[in-house]
XYZ file of N, CA, C and O in Angstrom:
568
model
N 236.569 1.319 16.842
C 237.232 2.614 16.988
C 237.446 3.190 15.583
O 237.913 2.508 14.675
N 237.149 4.456 15.445
C 237.339 5.130 14.166
C 238.827 5.268 13.855
O 239.655 5.351 14.760
N 239.127 5.294 12.563
C 240.527 5.421 12.153
C 241.143 6.710 12.669
O 242.293 6.726 13.097
N 240.385 7.785 12.633
C 240.915 9.078 13.088
C 241.276 9.021 14.573
O 242.337 9.499 14.980
N 240.403 8.414 15.366
C 240.669 8.274 16.798
C 241.902 7.418 17.041
O 242.745 7.738 17.885
N 242.015 6.335 16.283
C 243.162 5.442 16.411
C 244.461 6.192 16.096
O 245.446 6.090 16.823
N 244.463 6.955 15.018
C 245.668 7.697 14.634
C 246.011 8.801 15.636
O 247.186 9.062 15.901
N 244.999 9.423 16.189
C 245.242 10.455 17.202
C 245.858 9.825 18.447
O 246.842 10.335 18.996
N 245.301 8.700 18.895
C 245.847 8.017 20.080
C 247.273 7.517 19.826
O 248.139 7.637 20.696
N 247.506 6.960 18.641
C 248.866 6.521 18.301
C 249.831 7.703 18.290
O 250.965 7.595 18.771
N 249.381 8.822 17.756
C 250.227 10.028 17.726
C 250.548 10.501 19.134
O 251.678 10.903 19.419
N 249.571 10.448 20.017
C 249.787 10.850 21.416
C 250.803 9.922 22.082
O 251.706 10.377 22.794
N 250.674 8.625 21.843
C 251.601 7.664 22.441
C 253.022 7.858 21.915
O 253.987 7.834 22.686
N 253.158 8.066 20.618
C 254.490 8.327 20.048
C 255.041 9.637 20.599
O 256.233 9.734 20.931
N 254.191 10.638 20.725
C 254.617 11.917 21.309
C 255.096 11.722 22.746
O 256.078 12.351 23.170
N 254.450 10.831 23.486
C 254.892 10.557 24.861
C 256.301 9.960 24.865
O 257.125 10.332 25.700
N 256.588 9.056 23.933
C 257.942 8.497 23.833
C 258.953 9.595 23.489
O 260.052 9.635 24.039
N 258.557 10.474 22.594
C 259.438 11.583 22.203
C 259.682 12.517 23.380
O 260.817 12.961 23.609
N 258.638 12.806 24.153
C 258.786 13.697 25.311
C 259.674 13.079 26.389
O 260.454 13.792 27.037
N 259.565 11.766 26.596
C 260.453 11.098 27.551
C 261.899 11.287 27.112
O 262.769 11.594 27.918
N 262.153 11.128 25.841
C 263.514 11.300 25.307
C 263.954 12.756 25.402
O 265.088 13.048 25.774
N 263.064 13.676 25.048
C 263.413 15.100 25.019
C 263.701 15.643 26.421
O 264.600 16.461 26.605
N 262.946 15.193 27.423
C 263.102 15.685 28.786
C 263.843 14.704 29.698
O 263.723 14.777 30.924
N 264.629 13.821 29.109
C 265.315 12.798 29.894
C 266.232 13.382 30.965
O 266.328 12.840 32.059
N 266.878 14.493 30.667
C 267.804 15.085 31.642
C 267.069 15.719 32.815
O 267.628 15.851 33.900
N 265.808 16.074 32.643
C 265.007 16.671 33.710
C 264.271 15.590 34.510
O 264.193 15.661 35.739
N 263.759 14.592 33.810
C 262.916 13.579 34.440
C 263.681 12.483 35.171
O 263.184 11.921 36.141
N 264.885 12.160 34.702
C 265.596 10.989 35.207
C 267.004 11.339 35.675
O 267.687 12.141 35.042
N 267.413 10.694 36.746
C 268.796 10.806 37.212
C 269.634 9.857 36.360
O 269.405 8.638 36.357
N 270.586 10.411 35.612
C 271.457 9.582 34.783
C 272.741 10.343 34.462
O 272.797 11.104 33.499
N 273.782 10.153 35.276
C 275.046 10.845 35.005
C 275.713 10.370 33.716
O 276.635 11.010 33.224
N 275.222 9.270 33.148
C 275.812 8.757 31.911
C 275.294 9.465 30.667
O 275.831 9.273 29.579
N 274.257 10.295 30.794
C 273.760 11.044 29.639
C 274.861 11.918 29.051
O 275.152 11.867 27.860
N 275.452 12.736 29.896
C 276.524 13.628 29.438
C 277.796 12.846 29.139
O 278.521 13.152 28.190
N 278.065 11.838 29.926
C 279.270 11.019 29.760
C 279.325 10.405 28.366
O 280.347 10.475 27.677
N 278.225 9.811 27.909
C 278.224 9.148 26.606
C 278.069 10.121 25.449
O 278.244 9.733 24.299
N 277.751 11.382 25.727
C 277.710 12.388 24.669
C 279.109 12.904 24.348
O 279.329 13.485 23.294
N 280.030 12.683 25.251
C 281.412 13.131 25.050
C 282.256 11.973 24.535
O 281.747 10.919 24.183
N 283.538 12.149 24.540
C 284.469 11.118 24.080
C 284.710 10.135 25.223
O 285.791 10.068 25.810
N 283.699 9.337 25.520
C 283.682 8.504 26.724
C 284.726 7.383 26.728
O 285.070 6.881 27.772
N 285.215 6.999 25.575
C 286.185 5.897 25.534
C 287.506 6.267 26.194
O 288.310 5.402 26.524
N 287.738 7.572 26.396
C 288.997 8.029 26.988
C 288.788 8.743 28.322
O 289.681 9.422 28.804
N 287.600 8.588 28.916
C 287.284 9.268 30.173
C 287.045 8.253 31.276
O 286.750 7.091 31.021
N 287.153 8.719 32.506
C 286.786 7.886 33.648
C 285.272 7.931 33.827
O 284.618 8.914 33.488
N 284.729 6.886 34.389
C 283.295 6.808 34.639
C 282.884 7.922 35.607
O 283.597 8.231 36.557
N 281.720 8.545 35.387
C 281.293 9.630 36.280
C 280.899 9.109 37.662
O 280.585 7.931 37.830
N 280.891 10.016 38.628
C 280.410 9.667 39.968
C 278.912 9.408 39.866
O 278.209 10.071 39.131
N 278.446 8.426 40.628
C 277.039 8.063 40.533
C 276.536 7.463 41.839
O 277.305 6.908 42.608
N 275.245 7.603 42.047
C 274.558 6.941 43.151
C 273.904 5.706 42.544
O 272.930 5.798 41.795
N 274.432 4.545 42.858
C 274.058 3.304 42.176
C 272.565 2.995 42.324
O 271.876 2.743 41.328
N 272.045 3.000 43.534
C 270.634 2.654 43.749
C 269.711 3.641 43.027
O 268.727 3.231 42.389
N 270.035 4.912 43.099
C 269.232 5.936 42.437
C 269.277 5.754 40.919
O 268.250 5.839 40.237
N 270.450 5.466 40.387
C 270.613 5.259 38.949
C 269.819 4.032 38.482
O 269.102 4.097 37.478
N 269.928 2.937 39.211
C 269.194 1.728 38.840
C 267.684 1.950 38.939
O 266.924 1.470 38.099
N 267.251 2.687 39.957
C 265.829 2.986 40.117
C 265.277 3.831 38.981
O 264.205 3.540 38.436
N 266.002 4.878 38.606
C 265.531 5.735 37.523
C 265.619 5.047 36.167
O 264.781 5.288 35.290
N 266.597 4.187 35.981
C 266.681 3.409 34.743
C 265.498 2.449 34.654
O 264.890 2.292 33.592
N 265.146 1.835 35.772
C 263.982 0.954 35.821
C 262.707 1.733 35.524
O 261.858 1.278 34.736
N 262.563 2.904 36.122
C 261.387 3.740 35.877
C 261.269 4.078 34.397
O 260.191 3.963 33.805
N 262.362 4.463 33.790
C 262.329 4.824 32.371
C 261.984 3.616 31.509
O 261.215 3.723 30.558
N 262.540 2.459 31.842
C 262.227 1.240 31.102
C 260.743 0.909 31.223
O 260.091 0.561 30.233
N 260.194 1.025 32.417
C 258.778 0.718 32.641
C 257.892 1.692 31.862
O 256.916 1.272 31.211
N 258.200 2.973 31.891
C 257.408 3.952 31.137
C 257.450 3.657 29.642
O 256.406 3.639 28.971
N 258.648 3.435 29.106
C 258.776 3.111 27.683
C 258.049 1.818 27.341
O 257.416 1.713 26.288
N 258.114 0.836 28.230
C 257.452 -0.444 27.999
C 255.939 -0.280 27.967
O 255.272 -0.811 27.069
N 255.382 0.425 28.931
C 253.926 0.607 28.975
C 253.421 1.339 27.735
O 252.400 0.956 27.143
N 254.123 2.372 27.332
C 253.724 3.113 26.132
C 253.878 2.233 24.896
O 253.010 2.219 24.013
N 254.965 1.476 24.828
C 255.195 0.584 23.684
C 254.116 -0.493 23.600
O 253.626 -0.812 22.504
N 253.739 -1.057 24.740
C 252.676 -2.059 24.746
C 251.343 -1.455 24.299
O 250.565 -2.100 23.581
N 251.082 -0.229 24.699
C 249.858 0.455 24.267
C 249.880 0.671 22.749
O 248.855 0.487 22.078
N 251.033 1.032 22.217
C 251.156 1.214 20.765
C 250.913 -0.109 20.048
O 250.174 -0.171 19.056
N 251.527 -1.178 20.540
C 251.329 -2.492 19.926
C 249.861 -2.909 19.968
O 249.323 -3.454 18.997
N 249.195 -2.638 21.091
C 247.785 -2.985 21.200
C 246.929 -2.153 20.243
O 246.011 -2.677 19.613
N 247.243 -0.861 20.132
C 246.484 0.005 19.220
C 246.625 -0.455 17.770
O 245.677 -0.355 16.991
N 247.783 -0.949 17.409
C 248.020 -1.351 16.023
C 247.442 -2.728 15.726
O 246.781 -2.923 14.705
N 247.668 -3.703 16.623
C 247.313 -5.085 16.312
C 246.018 -5.575 16.971
O 245.444 -6.559 16.504
N 245.583 -4.984 18.050
C 244.356 -5.393 18.760
C 244.343 -6.898 19.049
O 243.334 -7.568 18.883
N 245.482 -7.416 19.475
C 245.620 -8.858 19.712
C 246.260 -9.076 21.080
O 247.421 -8.725 21.291
N 245.495 -9.672 21.990
C 245.997 -9.876 23.351
C 247.155 -10.867 23.397
O 248.025 -10.754 24.257
N 247.191 -11.826 22.486
C 248.307 -12.775 22.484
C 249.620 -12.083 22.121
O 250.681 -12.433 22.648
N 249.555 -11.100 21.248
C 250.751 -10.312 20.912
C 251.215 -9.531 22.135
O 252.416 -9.458 22.415
N 250.289 -8.972 22.879
C 250.637 -8.207 24.077
C 251.231 -9.126 25.138
O 252.246 -8.799 25.762
N 250.633 -10.304 25.332
C 251.164 -11.257 26.320
C 252.588 -11.679 25.959
O 253.462 -11.727 26.825
N 252.809 -11.981 24.686
C 254.148 -12.362 24.241
C 255.123 -11.197 24.401
O 256.262 -11.383 24.846
N 254.673 -9.997 24.089
C 255.522 -8.805 24.230
C 255.897 -8.560 25.685
O 257.035 -8.204 25.981
N 254.936 -8.737 26.583
C 255.217 -8.579 28.015
C 256.297 -9.570 28.441
O 257.235 -9.210 29.160
N 256.178 -10.794 27.983
C 257.190 -11.806 28.289
C 258.570 -11.389 27.771
O 259.564 -11.467 28.494
N 258.616 -10.905 26.545
C 259.881 -10.438 25.955
C 260.453 -9.284 26.787
O 261.649 -9.273 27.120
N 259.614 -8.307 27.119
C 260.074 -7.148 27.883
C 260.579 -7.539 29.272
O 261.578 -6.997 29.738
N 259.895 -8.454 29.936
C 260.306 -8.866 31.288
C 261.633 -9.625 31.243
O 262.550 -9.332 32.026
N 261.746 -10.575 30.333
C 262.999 -11.337 30.221
C 264.148 -10.405 29.845
O 265.239 -10.479 30.430
N 263.911 -9.525 28.887
C 264.954 -8.579 28.473
C 265.365 -7.674 29.634
O 266.560 -7.406 29.822
N 264.382 -7.218 30.400
C 264.703 -6.349 31.534
C 265.598 -7.051 32.536
O 266.607 -6.498 32.981
N 265.247 -8.267 32.891
C 266.033 -9.007 33.885
C 267.459 -9.225 33.378
O 268.435 -8.932 34.081
N 267.593 -9.691 32.153
C 268.923 -9.975 31.598
C 269.738 -8.689 31.466
O 270.908 -8.621 31.884
N 269.128 -7.659 30.889
C 269.854 -6.401 30.680
C 270.223 -5.722 31.991
O 271.306 -5.149 32.117
N 269.331 -5.789 32.981
C 269.629 -5.139 34.265
C 270.763 -5.838 35.008
O 271.525 -5.173 35.724
N 270.884 -7.133 34.844
C 272.004 -7.842 35.474
C 273.319 -7.304 34.911
O 274.230 -6.934 35.663
N 273.408 -7.231 33.594
C 274.633 -6.720 32.969
C 274.830 -5.236 33.248
O 275.938 -4.788 33.526
N 273.747 -4.460 33.184
C 273.820 -3.020 33.451
C 274.321 -2.767 34.868
O 275.202 -1.929 35.084
N 273.776 -3.503 35.825
C 274.197 -3.350 37.219
C 275.681 -3.664 37.379
O 276.396 -2.958 38.092
N 276.112 -4.713 36.724
C 277.538 -5.069 36.785
C 278.403 -3.923 36.254
O 279.406 -3.551 36.881
N 278.027 -3.360 35.103
C 278.830 -2.289 34.507
C 278.776 -1.003 35.325
O 279.742 -0.238 35.343
N 277.655 -0.760 36.001
C 277.557 0.430 36.851
C 278.463 0.285 38.071
O 279.165 1.214 38.461
N 278.460 -0.891 38.665
C 279.252 -1.131 39.871
C 280.741 -1.300 39.542
O 281.600 -0.870 40.317
N 281.041 -1.909 38.408
C 282.435 -2.184 38.016
C 282.765 -1.534 36.672
O 282.920 -2.235 35.664
N 282.883 -0.209 36.647
C 283.149 0.442 35.356
C 284.605 0.250 34.912
O 285.534 0.567 35.644
N 284.778 -0.319 33.734
C 286.095 -0.473 33.130
C 286.057 0.167 31.750
O 285.101 -0.034 30.998
N 287.094 0.890 31.420
C 287.115 1.590 30.149
C 286.926 0.660 28.962
O 286.269 1.024 27.998
N 287.479 -0.524 29.029
C 287.354 -1.443 27.901
C 285.936 -1.994 27.743
O 285.591 -2.545 26.699
N 285.079 -1.808 28.749
C 283.686 -2.273 28.693
C 282.690 -1.167 28.361
O 281.488 -1.429 28.279
N 283.149 0.061 28.165
C 282.234 1.184 27.966
C 281.323 1.001 26.759
O 280.154 1.353 26.798
N 281.854 0.454 25.668
C 281.027 0.308 24.469
C 279.894 -0.687 24.709
O 278.749 -0.440 24.324
N 280.184 -1.788 25.349
C 279.152 -2.779 25.684
C 278.140 -2.165 26.659
O 276.927 -2.335 26.502
N 278.641 -1.450 27.646
C 277.784 -0.771 28.621
C 276.865 0.222 27.919
O 275.661 0.285 28.193
N 277.417 0.990 26.993
C 276.650 1.975 26.236
C 275.472 1.312 25.515
O 274.349 1.811 25.539
N 275.716 0.190 24.884
C 274.665 -0.483 24.118
C 273.634 -1.158 25.007
O 272.434 -1.133 24.695
N 274.051 -1.739 26.103
C 273.086 -2.318 27.053
C 272.198 -1.217 27.625
O 270.982 -1.360 27.715
N 272.818 -0.113 27.984
C 272.076 1.032 28.515
C 271.066 1.544 27.485
O 269.940 1.890 27.819
N 271.470 1.565 26.234
C 270.589 2.044 25.160
C 269.314 1.195 25.084
O 268.219 1.724 24.911
N 269.440 -0.126 25.212
C 268.258 -0.988 25.183
C 267.347 -0.730 26.378
O 266.136 -0.929 26.288
N 267.912 -0.309 27.492
C 267.101 -0.052 28.685
C 266.399 1.298 28.648
O 265.301 1.435 29.186
N 267.014 2.303 28.061
C 266.442 3.653 28.160
C 265.734 4.125 26.896
O 265.122 5.192 26.910
N 265.815 3.366 25.823
C 265.150 3.763 24.585
C 264.190 2.654 24.149
O 264.423 1.484 24.440
N 263.142 2.995 23.427
C 262.139 1.981 23.040
C 262.580 1.141 21.830
O 261.855 0.996 20.852
N 263.749 0.557 21.911
C 264.292 -0.228 20.801
C 263.468 -1.497 20.568
O 263.286 -1.921 19.420
N 262.962 -2.099 21.630
C 262.171 -3.318 21.452
C 260.905 -3.050 20.642
O 260.466 -3.905 19.873
N 260.336 -1.868 20.775
C 259.172 -1.509 19.953
C 259.569 -1.486 18.482
O 258.842 -1.993 17.623
N 260.718 -0.926 18.196
C 261.203 -0.845 16.817
C 261.454 -2.246 16.251
O 261.269 -2.488 15.055
N 261.851 -3.176 17.099
C 262.086 -4.553 16.661
C 260.785 -5.354 16.566
O 260.608 -6.161 15.644
N 259.884 -5.154 17.520
C 258.669 -5.966 17.578
C 257.609 -5.560 16.542
O 256.897 -6.429 16.020
N 257.502 -4.275 16.246
C 256.486 -3.825 15.288
C 256.601 -4.542 13.940
O 255.624 -5.139 13.477
N 257.753 -4.492 13.277
C 257.826 -5.190 11.985
C 257.726 -6.716 12.123
O 257.193 -7.381 11.236
N 258.216 -7.262 13.231
C 258.131 -8.712 13.431
C 256.676 -9.160 13.527
O 256.266 -10.133 12.878
N 255.874 -8.459 14.316
C 254.466 -8.822 14.455
C 253.690 -8.523 13.169
O 252.763 -9.245 12.815
N 254.060 -7.459 12.488
C 253.398 -7.133 11.210
C 253.652 -8.251 10.197
O 252.744 -8.718 9.527
N 254.903 -8.698 10.114
C 255.256 -9.785 9.200
C 254.528 -11.073 9.598
O 253.995 -11.786 8.736
N 254.486 -11.336 10.887
C 253.769 -12.527 11.387
C 252.281 -12.461 11.023
O 251.679 -13.455 10.612
N 251.714 -11.297 11.149
C 250.296 -11.119 10.832
C 250.053 -11.302 9.328
O 249.038 -11.874 8.937
N 250.972 -10.837 8.503
C 250.826 -11.014 7.051
C 250.901 -12.482 6.648
O 250.206 -12.916 5.722
N 251.737 -13.240 7.333
C 251.921 -14.653 7.003
C 250.739 -15.514 7.442
O 250.563 -16.608 6.937
N 249.957 -15.062 8.416
C 248.824 -15.864 8.919
C 247.507 -15.433 8.328
O 247.149 -14.501 7.898
């Protein structure tokens, strides 16, 4: 693959992540978007449809994961990195969704900060930001 093609595809994939973030209020059901933009530590949890919220959070995680895996593949061209990344994403999803579900069903003001951060890992491509330099460093060492 030519370098120009690679950079164009990477740019498109990054743009897709940006568009998911930019249009999050249109694409996904998430009453916590506005809640966490305000002074949430002193507010009651918003009304929510639990199944719908969990479904849309899962959808957003899957979209971010697929795009992130494509970015990792475009950069490293290594199937073992992708397999390991898939494992990381699946384990993280299961663990984070257990805690996220608990906080959605049992909202307590003293848990909002923890809930906010768990939610952030589910709806933003933070694992890509963590995995890119880790795999780059690993590749340099080998």
